[in-house]
Amino acid sequence: MTDHSNETTDTGIIYTALDQLYLHDMNPRQEVAQEAVETLAESIKTCGLLQNLGGLQDDSGKIGIVAGGRRLRALAYLAEHDPALETAKSVPVLLAKDAAQAEIWANAENTARADLDPADEIRAYGRMVQSQANADQIASAFGVTVAHVKGRLKLAHLPEAALSALKAKTINLTVAQKLTTAEDDKLILEVLQLIAEGRITHTNQVDGVLHPKAVKSTDRRAAFVGGEAYVAAGGKVSCDLFSDDVFFENRDILDEVFAARLSEASEGVAQDQGWAWVMTCEEAYLPWSFMEEHKFARIYPVEGVLSDDQSERYDELAELAEGDVLNDAGQAELETLQSILDGDFTEEQKALAGCVVHVGQSGKLQITGGLIRPEDKTAAIEAGILQASQHGSAEKTPKNPYSQKLRGDLDVIKLAALQNAMLDQPDMLLDLLTFQLSGRAGFRDVLDITVGQPSNSPSCEDGFAVDKRLSKPTHEPVDRWDVDLKKAFATFKKKGKIFRNAELTRLLAKLLTGGDADFSGFLEQKSGAAIRKVWTPTADNFFKRVSGPMLESIYCELQDLAPTDERAKAFAKMKKGEKAETLEDLFSDPAIQKLHGVSASQKARIDAWVPDYFA
């Protein structure tokens, strides 16, 4: 028998010369187009042989290839046309132990072929493109779709560190796809570092690092303005190649265009609807504090009256609608009748009343009409469109500088800080549980033991982060009725008391409400709870949501400035958005702190500062 000099590895793969291989009858690829062979040959020449062949050794010592027929032909093509290549001189072949196994491999060749690791695939496609291959040729060479190739090629421009992280499974393919939206490789490396340090634990957090000053096109401001107007104003747009996400990178430009567009819309409302005045509000909803601030009185449309026939028809249509059998024409008719019932503002009302225009969360223009300014109330009462107040003229309490929504956010932030601290106080949590269950707490709940979860996440999560034990469950909840309780409980018990106690601590901390204000304060003192351990004020989560004078006060307080100081005067002249961004930078950017000459004591004050709401 001829000496084939076959080199065997521990994995069962041998390395043999090409002339010892032939296409076995079992191989499903008995006929392959020559163009496909040549394209695959180019891939092997560029990237190497990325997948071994599978074969069965016969009595003569030669090996019949049962899996990898195209690769065998491509290697033969290379040997003939480029004999200097080493590729064909040592071919890796995994040997089947017998004919039965070889038959299985042959049948699986077209149905269960192992895919390349995504990182290797991306690198291989990228090298082929550099060798002038196009997506169609690459798809043919690797037996995949053209769309698949194009998707992988979008990732080929990522820095090597990102592909290495993908190969090492430090990041997944979804994160790698998000990295393609970065304008600067430095941001990609920052994301990889944060993931390695465990500071990024969820895919959605990646966008915040790659686009720190951006908003998505789904943001109400972006939806209202539209990409065309934003770009025309000089704004930059970034697109996620793998999803529908579009990032408006210049928030300041977006805010300017939004304000201008809202002003234009208000002028249109004034012309079209005939109100005595029109005001704008930049919030997503019209808060009650806005109404209080402007001391508006409210009037309502004059309700309409349906005729007997219309009333009968309305009842018929409403019954069909309730049964979900009303067609489009009937729905339109019902809406027309409903609009008659709802009525409308009269010309007399509009002559003395105005409206506030704002943009809702969906990006649609919202109009709140029928508002009477303080200076128009007397005339409105005399005209009979507004009733005189029946209340006395008792002195009004000062206006709360914090909006209702902001107060709600600050309350849950305070609760989250307490919960966060109590994670390190498991014995106290057990004492509290026993205390409440014993009935000694009266009707007050210290813990929400209804197995609900009191909210500990504000509506704006920018700058907010709690221990992941509070924000991320250790397991997915079982959402089935057919659970074997004995088996499930036995599995739980096997985890031991340390696991049980840790779970109990985590769950009790999430149920903590704190009782009343005095007791909550006591718990905060005992546990060492601190707002700034879980929350840092930013433009979006705080500064944009309070008044300009309050921002000026904070700015001066933190830097020991008198209102007459030139820096304080310059700050006061800024637009509110600029003030908010400046304060955010002062809190989070060491370079800005250095630029402002922040001293060590001022730095400590900034690091510890919380709104006086928490006092």
Coordinates of C-alpha atoms in Angstrom, one line a residue:
M1 CA 0.0 0.0 0.0
T2 CA 1.2 3.5 -0.8
D3 CA 2.4 5.7 2.1
H4 CA -0.1 8.6 2.2
S5 CA 1.7 10.4 5.0
N6 CA -1.6 11.2 6.6
E7 CA -1.3 13.3 9.8
T8 CA -4.1 12.6 12.3
T9 CA -5.3 14.9 15.1
D10 CA -7.0 14.1 18.4
T11 CA -10.3 15.2 17.0
G12 CA -10.4 12.6 14.3
I13 CA -9.4 15.0 11.5
I14 CA -6.5 13.9 9.3
Y15 CA -4.4 16.2 6.9
T16 CA -3.8 14.5 3.6
A17 CA -2.7 15.4 0.1
L18 CA -5.4 16.3 -2.5
D19 CA -4.5 13.4 -4.7
Q20 CA -5.7 11.0 -2.0
L21 CA -9.2 12.3 -2.2
Y22 CA -12.1 11.6 -4.6
L23 CA -15.8 12.3 -4.7
H24 CA -17.7 9.4 -3.1
D25 CA -20.9 8.1 -4.6
M26 CA -22.7 8.9 -1.4
N27 CA -22.0 12.6 -1.8
P28 CA -25.2 14.5 -2.7
R29 CA -23.3 17.2 -4.7
Q30 CA -22.5 15.0 -7.8
E31 CA -23.1 17.9 -10.1
V32 CA -22.1 21.5 -9.4
A33 CA -22.0 24.5 -11.7
Q34 CA -18.4 25.4 -12.7
E35 CA -19.1 29.1 -11.9
A36 CA -19.9 28.1 -8.3
V37 CA -16.7 26.1 -8.1
E38 CA -14.6 28.9 -9.3
T39 CA -16.2 31.4 -6.9
L40 CA -15.7 29.1 -4.0
A41 CA -12.1 28.6 -5.1
E42 CA -11.6 32.3 -4.9
S43 CA -13.0 32.3 -1.4
I44 CA -10.6 29.5 -0.3
K45 CA -7.7 31.3 -1.9
T46 CA -8.6 34.5 0.0
C47 CA -9.8 33.2 3.3
G48 CA -8.4 29.7 3.5
L49 CA -10.5 26.5 4.0
L50 CA -12.8 27.5 6.8
Q51 CA -14.6 24.1 7.1
N52 CA -13.0 20.6 6.9
L53 CA -14.3 17.9 4.5
G54 CA -15.9 14.7 5.7
G55 CA -14.9 11.3 4.1
L56 CA -14.8 7.5 4.3
Q57 CA -11.4 5.8 3.8
D58 CA -11.6 2.8 1.4
D59 CA -9.5 -0.4 1.3
S60 CA -6.9 1.2 -0.9
G61 CA -6.3 4.0 1.7
K62 CA -7.8 6.7 -0.3
I63 CA -10.7 8.8 1.0
G64 CA -14.0 9.3 -0.6
I65 CA -15.5 12.7 0.2
V66 CA -19.1 12.3 1.4
A67 CA -19.5 15.9 2.8
G68 CA -17.8 18.8 1.0
G69 CA -18.1 18.0 -2.7
R70 CA -17.9 21.7 -3.7
R71 CA -14.9 22.3 -1.5
L72 CA -13.2 19.3 -3.0
R73 CA -13.8 20.6 -6.6
A74 CA -12.7 24.1 -5.6
L75 CA -9.4 22.7 -4.1
A76 CA -8.8 20.7 -7.3
Y77 CA -9.4 23.9 -9.3
L78 CA -6.9 25.8 -7.3
A79 CA -4.3 23.1 -7.5
E80 CA -4.6 23.1 -11.3
H81 CA -4.7 26.9 -11.8
D82 CA -2.4 28.1 -9.0
P83 CA -0.1 25.1 -8.0
A84 CA 2.1 27.3 -5.8
L85 CA -0.7 27.5 -3.2
E86 CA -0.2 25.3 -0.2
T87 CA -3.9 24.8 0.4
A88 CA -4.2 21.6 -1.7
K89 CA -1.2 19.9 -0.2
S90 CA -2.6 19.4 3.3
V91 CA -6.4 19.1 3.3
P92 CA -8.3 18.6 6.6
V93 CA -10.7 15.6 6.4
L94 CA -12.8 14.2 9.2
L95 CA -13.0 10.5 8.8
A96 CA -16.2 8.5 9.4
K97 CA -15.8 5.4 11.5
D98 CA -17.9 3.3 9.1
A99 CA -20.2 3.5 6.1
A100 CA -23.3 4.0 8.2
Q101 CA -21.8 7.2 9.7
A102 CA -20.6 8.4 6.3
E103 CA -24.2 7.9 5.0
I104 CA -25.5 10.1 7.8
W105 CA -23.0 12.8 7.0
A106 CA -23.8 12.7 3.3
N107 CA -27.5 13.1 4.0
A108 CA -26.9 15.9 6.5
E109 CA -24.7 17.9 4.1
N110 CA -27.5 19.8 2.6
T111 CA -29.8 20.0 5.7
A112 CA -27.7 20.3 8.8
R113 CA -24.4 21.9 7.8
A114 CA -22.8 23.8 10.7
D115 CA -22.8 27.5 10.2
L116 CA -19.6 29.5 10.5
D117 CA -19.1 31.5 13.6
P118 CA -20.5 35.0 12.8
A119 CA -17.2 36.7 13.5
D120 CA -15.3 34.3 11.2
E121 CA -18.0 34.7 8.6
I122 CA -17.8 38.5 8.7
R123 CA -14.0 38.5 8.4
A124 CA -14.2 36.0 5.5
Y125 CA -16.8 38.1 3.6
G126 CA -14.8 41.3 4.2
R127 CA -11.6 39.7 2.8
M128 CA -13.5 38.5 -0.3
V129 CA -14.8 42.0 -0.9
Q130 CA -11.3 43.3 -0.8
S131 CA -10.5 40.7 -3.5
Q132 CA -13.2 42.3 -5.7
A133 CA -15.8 39.6 -5.1
N134 CA -19.4 40.9 -5.0
A135 CA -22.3 39.8 -2.7
D136 CA -23.7 37.4 -5.3
Q137 CA -20.4 35.6 -5.7
I138 CA -19.9 35.4 -2.0
A139 CA -23.4 34.0 -1.5
S140 CA -22.8 31.4 -4.1
A141 CA -19.4 30.4 -2.6
F142 CA -20.8 30.0 0.9
G143 CA -24.3 28.6 0.0
V144 CA -26.2 31.4 1.7
T145 CA -28.6 34.1 0.5
V146 CA -27.4 37.4 -0.9
A147 CA -29.3 39.3 1.8
H148 CA -27.4 37.3 4.4
V149 CA -24.1 38.3 2.9
K150 CA -25.1 42.0 2.7
G151 CA -26.0 41.9 6.4
R152 CA -22.7 40.4 7.3
L153 CA -20.8 42.9 5.1
K154 CA -22.3 45.8 7.0
L155 CA -20.5 44.4 10.1
A156 CA -17.2 43.9 8.3
H157 CA -16.2 47.6 8.9
L158 CA -16.3 47.2 12.6
P159 CA -12.9 47.5 14.4
E160 CA -11.0 44.3 15.0
A161 CA -11.7 44.6 18.8
A162 CA -15.5 44.4 18.1
L163 CA -15.1 41.3 16.0
S164 CA -12.8 39.7 18.6
A165 CA -15.5 40.4 21.2
L166 CA -18.1 38.8 19.0
K167 CA -15.9 35.8 18.5
A168 CA -15.3 35.5 22.2
K169 CA -19.0 35.8 22.9
T170 CA -18.4 38.9 25.0
I171 CA -21.0 40.6 22.8
N172 CA -23.8 39.1 20.8
L173 CA -24.7 39.8 17.2
T174 CA -27.4 42.3 18.2
V175 CA -24.9 44.4 20.0
A176 CA -22.4 44.1 17.1
Q177 CA -25.2 45.4 14.8
K178 CA -25.8 48.4 17.0
L179 CA -22.1 49.2 17.0
T180 CA -22.3 49.9 13.2
T181 CA -24.3 53.1 14.0
A182 CA -21.3 54.7 15.9
E183 CA -19.8 57.7 14.2
D184 CA -16.4 57.2 16.0
D185 CA -14.5 54.0 16.8
K186 CA -13.7 55.5 20.2
L187 CA -17.4 55.1 21.1
I188 CA -17.3 51.4 20.1
L189 CA -14.3 50.8 22.2
E190 CA -16.0 52.6 25.1
V191 CA -19.0 50.3 24.8
L192 CA -16.8 47.2 24.7
Q193 CA -15.0 48.4 27.9
L194 CA -18.3 49.1 29.7
I195 CA -19.6 45.6 28.8
A196 CA -16.3 44.0 30.0
E197 CA -16.7 45.9 33.3
G198 CA -20.3 44.8 33.7
R199 CA -21.6 48.4 33.5
I200 CA -23.7 47.7 30.4
T201 CA -26.0 44.8 31.1
H202 CA -28.7 45.3 28.5
T203 CA -28.6 45.8 24.8
N204 CA -30.7 48.9 24.9
Q205 CA -28.0 50.7 27.0
V206 CA -25.6 50.5 24.0
D207 CA -27.5 53.2 22.1
G208 CA -27.1 55.6 25.0
V209 CA -23.3 55.4 24.8
L210 CA -23.1 55.4 21.0
H211 CA -25.5 58.4 20.8
P212 CA -25.2 60.3 24.0
K213 CA -26.8 63.5 22.7
A214 CA -29.2 61.9 20.3
V215 CA -32.9 61.1 20.3
K216 CA -34.7 58.5 18.2
S217 CA -37.0 59.4 15.4
T218 CA -39.8 58.0 17.5
D219 CA -39.3 60.8 20.0
R220 CA -42.4 63.1 19.9
R221 CA -40.2 66.1 18.9
A222 CA -38.6 64.2 16.0
A223 CA -41.9 62.8 14.9
F224 CA -43.5 66.3 14.9
V225 CA -40.6 68.0 13.1
G226 CA -39.8 65.3 10.6
G227 CA -36.3 64.4 9.3
E228 CA -36.4 66.7 6.3
A229 CA -36.9 69.9 8.4
Y230 CA -34.3 68.8 10.9
V231 CA -31.6 68.0 8.3
A232 CA -32.4 71.3 6.5
A233 CA -31.6 73.1 9.8
G234 CA -28.2 71.4 9.9
G235 CA -29.1 68.4 12.0
K236 CA -27.3 65.1 11.5
V237 CA -29.0 61.7 11.2
S238 CA -27.6 58.3 11.9
C239 CA -29.4 55.1 10.9
D240 CA -29.3 51.6 12.3
L241 CA -28.7 49.4 9.3
F242 CA -30.3 46.4 11.0
S243 CA -33.5 48.0 12.3
D244 CA -35.8 50.9 11.8
D245 CA -34.0 53.0 14.4
V246 CA -33.0 56.5 13.2
F247 CA -31.0 58.8 15.5
F248 CA -31.3 62.6 15.5
E249 CA -27.8 63.3 16.7
N250 CA -28.1 67.1 17.4
R251 CA -30.6 67.5 20.2
D252 CA -30.1 71.3 20.4
I253 CA -30.9 71.7 16.7
L254 CA -33.9 69.5 17.1
D255 CA -35.1 71.6 20.1
E256 CA -34.8 74.8 18.0
V257 CA -36.6 73.4 15.0
F258 CA -39.3 71.9 17.3
A259 CA -39.8 75.3 19.0
A260 CA -40.0 77.1 15.6
R261 CA -42.4 74.5 14.2
L262 CA -44.6 74.6 17.3
S263 CA -44.8 78.4 17.0
E264 CA -45.8 78.1 13.4
A265 CA -48.5 75.6 14.3
S266 CA -49.8 77.9 17.0
E267 CA -50.1 80.7 14.4
G268 CA -52.1 78.4 12.2
V269 CA -54.4 77.5 15.0
A270 CA -55.0 81.2 15.8
Q271 CA -55.9 81.9 12.1
D272 CA -58.1 78.8 11.6
Q273 CA -60.0 78.4 14.8
G274 CA -60.6 82.0 15.9
W275 CA -59.4 81.9 19.5
A276 CA -58.7 85.3 21.2
W277 CA -55.2 84.1 21.9
V278 CA -53.0 81.0 21.5
M279 CA -50.2 79.9 23.8
T280 CA -47.7 77.0 23.4
C281 CA -46.4 74.5 25.9
E282 CA -43.3 72.4 25.1
E283 CA -44.3 69.5 27.4
A284 CA -45.7 66.3 26.1
Y285 CA -48.9 66.9 28.1
L286 CA -50.5 69.9 29.7
P287 CA -49.7 69.6 33.4
W288 CA -52.0 71.0 36.0
S289 CA -49.1 73.1 37.3
F290 CA -49.2 74.9 33.9
M291 CA -52.8 75.8 34.5
E292 CA -52.0 76.9 38.0
E293 CA -49.1 79.0 36.9
H294 CA -51.1 81.0 34.4
K295 CA -54.2 81.1 36.7
F296 CA -56.5 80.0 33.9
A297 CA -60.3 79.5 34.3
R298 CA -61.9 76.8 32.2
I299 CA -65.0 76.9 30.1
Y300 CA -66.5 74.1 28.1
P301 CA -68.2 73.7 24.7
V302 CA -71.9 74.2 24.4
E303 CA -73.4 70.7 24.1
G304 CA -75.5 70.0 21.1
V305 CA -79.0 68.4 20.9
L306 CA -80.0 65.5 18.6
S307 CA -83.4 65.3 17.0
D308 CA -85.7 62.4 17.8
D309 CA -84.6 60.6 14.6
Q310 CA -81.0 61.3 15.3
S311 CA -81.3 60.0 18.8
E312 CA -82.9 56.8 17.7
R313 CA -80.2 56.3 15.0
Y314 CA -77.5 57.1 17.6
D315 CA -78.7 54.3 19.9
E316 CA -78.8 51.8 17.0
L317 CA -75.3 52.6 15.9
A318 CA -74.0 52.6 19.5
E319 CA -75.5 49.1 20.0
L320 CA -73.8 47.8 16.9
A321 CA -70.5 49.4 17.9
E322 CA -70.7 47.8 21.4
G323 CA -71.2 44.4 19.6
D324 CA -68.2 45.1 17.4
V325 CA -70.3 44.7 14.2
L326 CA -70.3 48.3 13.1
N327 CA -68.9 48.9 9.6
D328 CA -66.7 51.9 8.6
A329 CA -69.6 53.9 7.2
G330 CA -71.6 53.3 10.4
Q331 CA -68.7 54.3 12.5
A332 CA -68.3 57.6 10.6
E333 CA -72.0 58.3 11.0
L334 CA -71.8 57.5 14.8
E335 CA -68.8 59.9 15.1
T336 CA -70.7 62.7 13.3
L337 CA -73.7 62.3 15.7
Q338 CA -71.3 62.2 18.7
S339 CA -69.6 65.4 17.6
I340 CA -73.1 67.1 17.6
L341 CA -73.6 65.9 21.2
D342 CA -70.2 67.0 22.2
G343 CA -71.0 70.4 20.9
D344 CA -68.5 73.2 20.2
F345 CA -67.3 76.5 21.5
T346 CA -69.4 79.5 20.4
E347 CA -68.0 82.6 18.7
E348 CA -68.9 84.5 21.9
Q349 CA -66.8 82.1 24.0
K350 CA -63.8 82.2 21.6
A351 CA -63.8 86.0 21.6
L352 CA -62.8 85.9 25.3
A353 CA -61.0 82.6 25.6
G354 CA -57.9 81.0 24.2
C355 CA -56.1 77.7 23.8
V356 CA -52.8 76.1 24.5
V357 CA -51.0 74.1 21.8
H358 CA -48.6 71.3 22.6
V359 CA -47.2 68.1 21.1
G360 CA -48.3 64.8 22.6
Q361 CA -46.2 61.6 23.0
S362 CA -47.3 60.5 19.5
G363 CA -45.9 63.6 17.9
K364 CA -49.3 64.9 17.1
L365 CA -50.5 68.5 17.7
Q366 CA -52.8 68.7 20.7
I367 CA -55.1 71.7 21.4
T368 CA -56.6 72.5 24.8
G369 CA -59.2 75.3 24.3
G370 CA -61.7 77.2 26.5
L371 CA -59.1 78.8 28.8
I372 CA -59.8 82.3 30.3
R373 CA -56.9 84.4 31.3
P374 CA -57.1 86.3 34.7
E375 CA -57.4 89.7 33.0
D376 CA -60.4 88.4 30.9
K377 CA -62.3 86.8 33.7
T378 CA -64.4 89.8 34.6
A379 CA -65.4 90.3 31.0
A380 CA -66.2 86.6 30.6
I381 CA -68.4 86.7 33.7
E382 CA -70.2 89.8 32.5
A383 CA -70.7 88.1 29.1
G384 CA -72.3 85.1 30.8
I385 CA -69.7 82.6 29.6
L386 CA -68.0 82.1 32.9
Q387 CA -69.5 81.8 36.4
A388 CA -68.1 83.9 39.2
S389 CA -66.1 81.9 41.8
Q390 CA -68.2 80.9 44.8
H391 CA -65.0 80.5 47.0
G392 CA -63.7 83.2 49.3
S393 CA -60.6 85.2 48.7
A394 CA -58.4 83.3 51.2
E395 CA -54.7 83.7 50.7
K396 CA -53.4 81.1 48.3
T397 CA -50.5 78.8 49.2
P398 CA -47.3 79.5 47.2
K399 CA -47.0 77.6 44.0
N400 CA -44.9 74.4 44.3
P401 CA -41.8 74.8 42.1
Y402 CA -41.8 71.1 41.3
S403 CA -44.4 69.7 38.8
Q404 CA -46.6 66.9 39.8
K405 CA -44.9 64.5 37.5
L406 CA -41.4 65.5 38.7
R407 CA -42.6 65.1 42.3
G408 CA -43.7 61.6 41.4
D409 CA -40.3 60.8 39.9
L410 CA -38.4 62.3 42.9
D411 CA -40.6 60.2 45.3
V412 CA -39.8 56.9 43.5
I413 CA -36.1 57.9 43.3
K414 CA -36.1 58.4 47.1
L415 CA -37.8 55.0 47.5
A416 CA -35.3 53.3 45.2
A417 CA -32.4 54.7 47.2
L418 CA -33.9 53.2 50.4
Q419 CA -34.5 49.9 48.7
N420 CA -31.0 49.9 47.3
A421 CA -29.5 50.4 50.8
M422 CA -31.8 47.7 52.4
L423 CA -30.2 45.1 50.1
D424 CA -27.4 45.1 52.6
Q425 CA -29.7 44.9 55.6
P426 CA -31.3 41.4 55.2
D427 CA -31.9 41.0 59.0
M428 CA -33.7 44.3 59.2
L429 CA -35.9 43.3 56.2
L430 CA -36.8 40.1 58.0
D431 CA -37.6 42.1 61.1
L432 CA -39.8 44.4 59.1
L433 CA -41.6 41.5 57.5
T434 CA -42.3 40.0 60.9
F435 CA -43.3 43.4 62.3
Q436 CA -45.9 44.0 59.7
L437 CA -47.3 40.4 59.6
S438 CA -47.7 40.5 63.3
G439 CA -50.1 43.4 63.0
R440 CA -48.1 45.7 65.1
A441 CA -47.9 48.2 62.2
G442 CA -51.7 48.8 62.3
F443 CA -53.2 49.6 59.0
R444 CA -50.0 51.0 57.6
D445 CA -47.9 48.9 55.1
V446 CA -44.2 48.9 55.6
L447 CA -43.8 46.3 52.9
D448 CA -46.1 45.7 49.9
I449 CA -46.8 42.1 50.7
T450 CA -49.6 41.8 48.2
V451 CA -46.8 40.7 45.9
G452 CA -47.2 43.8 43.9
Q453 CA -44.1 45.9 43.2
P454 CA -44.1 49.5 44.3
S455 CA -42.7 51.6 41.5
N456 CA -39.0 52.4 41.9
S457 CA -38.2 53.6 38.4
P458 CA -38.9 57.2 37.3
S459 CA -40.5 58.1 34.0
C460 CA -37.1 59.5 32.9
E461 CA -34.4 56.9 33.6
D462 CA -31.6 59.0 32.3
G463 CA -28.9 59.2 35.1
F464 CA -30.8 56.6 37.2
A465 CA -29.3 53.1 38.0
V466 CA -30.0 50.8 40.9
D467 CA -28.5 47.5 41.9
K468 CA -29.3 45.0 39.2
R469 CA -30.9 42.8 41.9
L470 CA -33.7 45.4 42.0
S471 CA -34.0 45.9 38.2
K472 CA -33.3 42.4 36.7
P473 CA -35.0 39.1 37.9
T474 CA -32.7 36.2 38.5
H475 CA -35.0 34.0 36.4
E476 CA -37.9 34.2 34.0
P477 CA -41.3 33.8 35.6
V478 CA -43.2 30.6 35.0
D479 CA -46.2 31.6 32.9
R480 CA -48.1 28.3 32.9
W481 CA -50.9 26.5 34.8
D482 CA -49.4 23.0 34.4
V483 CA -46.4 23.4 36.7
D484 CA -45.4 20.3 38.7
L485 CA -45.3 22.1 42.1
K486 CA -43.6 19.3 44.0
K487 CA -40.8 19.0 41.4
A488 CA -40.4 22.8 41.0
F489 CA -40.2 23.2 44.8
A490 CA -37.7 20.3 45.1
T491 CA -35.5 22.1 42.5
F492 CA -35.8 25.3 44.4
K493 CA -34.9 23.6 47.7
K494 CA -31.7 22.1 46.1
K495 CA -30.3 25.6 45.6
G496 CA -29.8 25.9 49.4
K497 CA -30.4 28.4 52.1
I498 CA -27.8 30.9 50.8
F499 CA -29.7 31.2 47.6
R500 CA -33.0 31.3 49.4
N501 CA -31.9 34.1 51.7
A502 CA -30.4 36.1 48.9
E503 CA -33.7 35.8 46.9
L504 CA -35.7 36.7 50.0
T505 CA -33.5 39.8 50.6
R506 CA -33.9 40.9 47.0
L507 CA -37.6 40.4 46.9
L508 CA -38.3 42.0 50.3
A509 CA -36.2 45.0 49.2
K510 CA -38.3 45.4 46.1
L511 CA -41.5 45.3 48.2
L512 CA -40.3 48.0 50.6
T513 CA -42.5 51.1 50.7
G514 CA -41.1 52.6 53.9
G515 CA -44.4 53.3 55.8
D516 CA -45.0 56.9 56.6
A517 CA -42.5 59.8 56.2
D518 CA -41.1 59.6 59.7
F519 CA -40.5 55.9 59.6
S520 CA -39.1 56.1 56.1
G521 CA -36.6 58.7 57.3
F522 CA -35.6 56.4 60.2
L523 CA -35.0 53.5 57.8
E524 CA -32.9 55.8 55.5
Q525 CA -30.7 56.7 58.5
K526 CA -30.3 53.2 59.7
S527 CA -29.6 51.7 56.2
G528 CA -27.4 54.5 54.9
A529 CA -29.6 55.2 52.0
A530 CA -28.4 57.9 49.6
I531 CA -30.2 59.5 46.6
R532 CA -26.9 60.0 44.7
K533 CA -26.0 56.4 44.9
V534 CA -28.8 55.6 42.5
W535 CA -29.5 58.9 40.7
T536 CA -27.5 61.8 39.1
P537 CA -29.4 64.9 38.0
T538 CA -29.2 65.4 34.2
A539 CA -30.8 67.8 31.8
D540 CA -33.5 65.4 30.8
N541 CA -34.3 63.9 34.2
F542 CA -34.4 67.1 36.3
F543 CA -32.9 70.4 35.0
K544 CA -35.2 70.9 32.0
R545 CA -38.2 70.1 34.3
V546 CA -37.8 73.0 36.7
S547 CA -37.8 76.8 36.3
G548 CA -35.0 78.9 34.9
P549 CA -34.7 80.9 38.2
M550 CA -34.2 77.7 40.1
L551 CA -31.5 76.6 37.7
E552 CA -29.7 80.0 38.3
S553 CA -30.0 79.4 42.0
I554 CA -28.5 75.9 41.8
Y555 CA -25.7 77.2 39.5
C556 CA -24.7 79.9 42.0
E557 CA -25.1 77.7 45.1
L558 CA -22.8 75.0 43.7
Q559 CA -20.0 77.5 42.8
D560 CA -20.3 80.0 45.6
L561 CA -21.3 82.7 43.2
A562 CA -23.2 85.9 43.9
P563 CA -26.1 86.7 41.5
T564 CA -24.0 89.8 40.5
D565 CA -21.0 87.7 39.5
E566 CA -20.2 87.9 35.7
R567 CA -20.4 84.1 35.4
A568 CA -23.8 84.1 37.1
K569 CA -25.0 86.9 34.8
A570 CA -23.8 85.0 31.7
F571 CA -25.6 81.9 32.9
A572 CA -28.8 83.8 33.5
K573 CA -28.8 85.0 29.9
M574 CA -28.8 81.5 28.5
K575 CA -31.8 79.8 27.1
K576 CA -33.4 77.3 29.5
G577 CA -32.2 74.3 27.5
E578 CA -28.6 75.7 27.5
K579 CA -28.8 76.2 31.3
A580 CA -29.9 72.6 31.8
E581 CA -27.1 71.2 29.6
T582 CA -24.5 73.4 31.3
L583 CA -25.6 72.1 34.7
E584 CA -25.5 68.5 33.5
D585 CA -22.0 69.0 32.3
L586 CA -21.0 70.6 35.6
F587 CA -22.2 67.5 37.4
S588 CA -20.8 64.8 35.1
D589 CA -17.8 66.2 33.1
P590 CA -14.5 66.6 34.9
A591 CA -13.1 68.8 32.1
I592 CA -16.0 71.2 32.5
Q593 CA -15.5 71.3 36.3
K594 CA -11.9 72.1 35.7
L595 CA -12.9 74.8 33.2
H596 CA -15.2 76.4 35.8
G597 CA -12.4 76.2 38.4
V598 CA -14.4 74.0 40.7
S599 CA -12.6 73.6 44.0
A600 CA -12.3 70.4 46.0
S601 CA -15.1 71.5 48.4
Q602 CA -17.3 72.6 45.5
K603 CA -16.7 69.2 43.9
A604 CA -17.8 67.5 47.1
R605 CA -20.9 69.7 47.2
I606 CA -21.7 68.8 43.6
D607 CA -21.3 65.1 44.2
A608 CA -23.6 65.2 47.2
W609 CA -26.2 67.7 45.9
V610 CA -29.9 66.6 45.7
P611 CA -33.0 68.8 45.2
D612 CA -34.4 70.5 48.3
Y613 CA -37.5 68.4 47.6
F614 CA -35.7 65.6 49.5
A615 CA -35.1 67.8 52.5

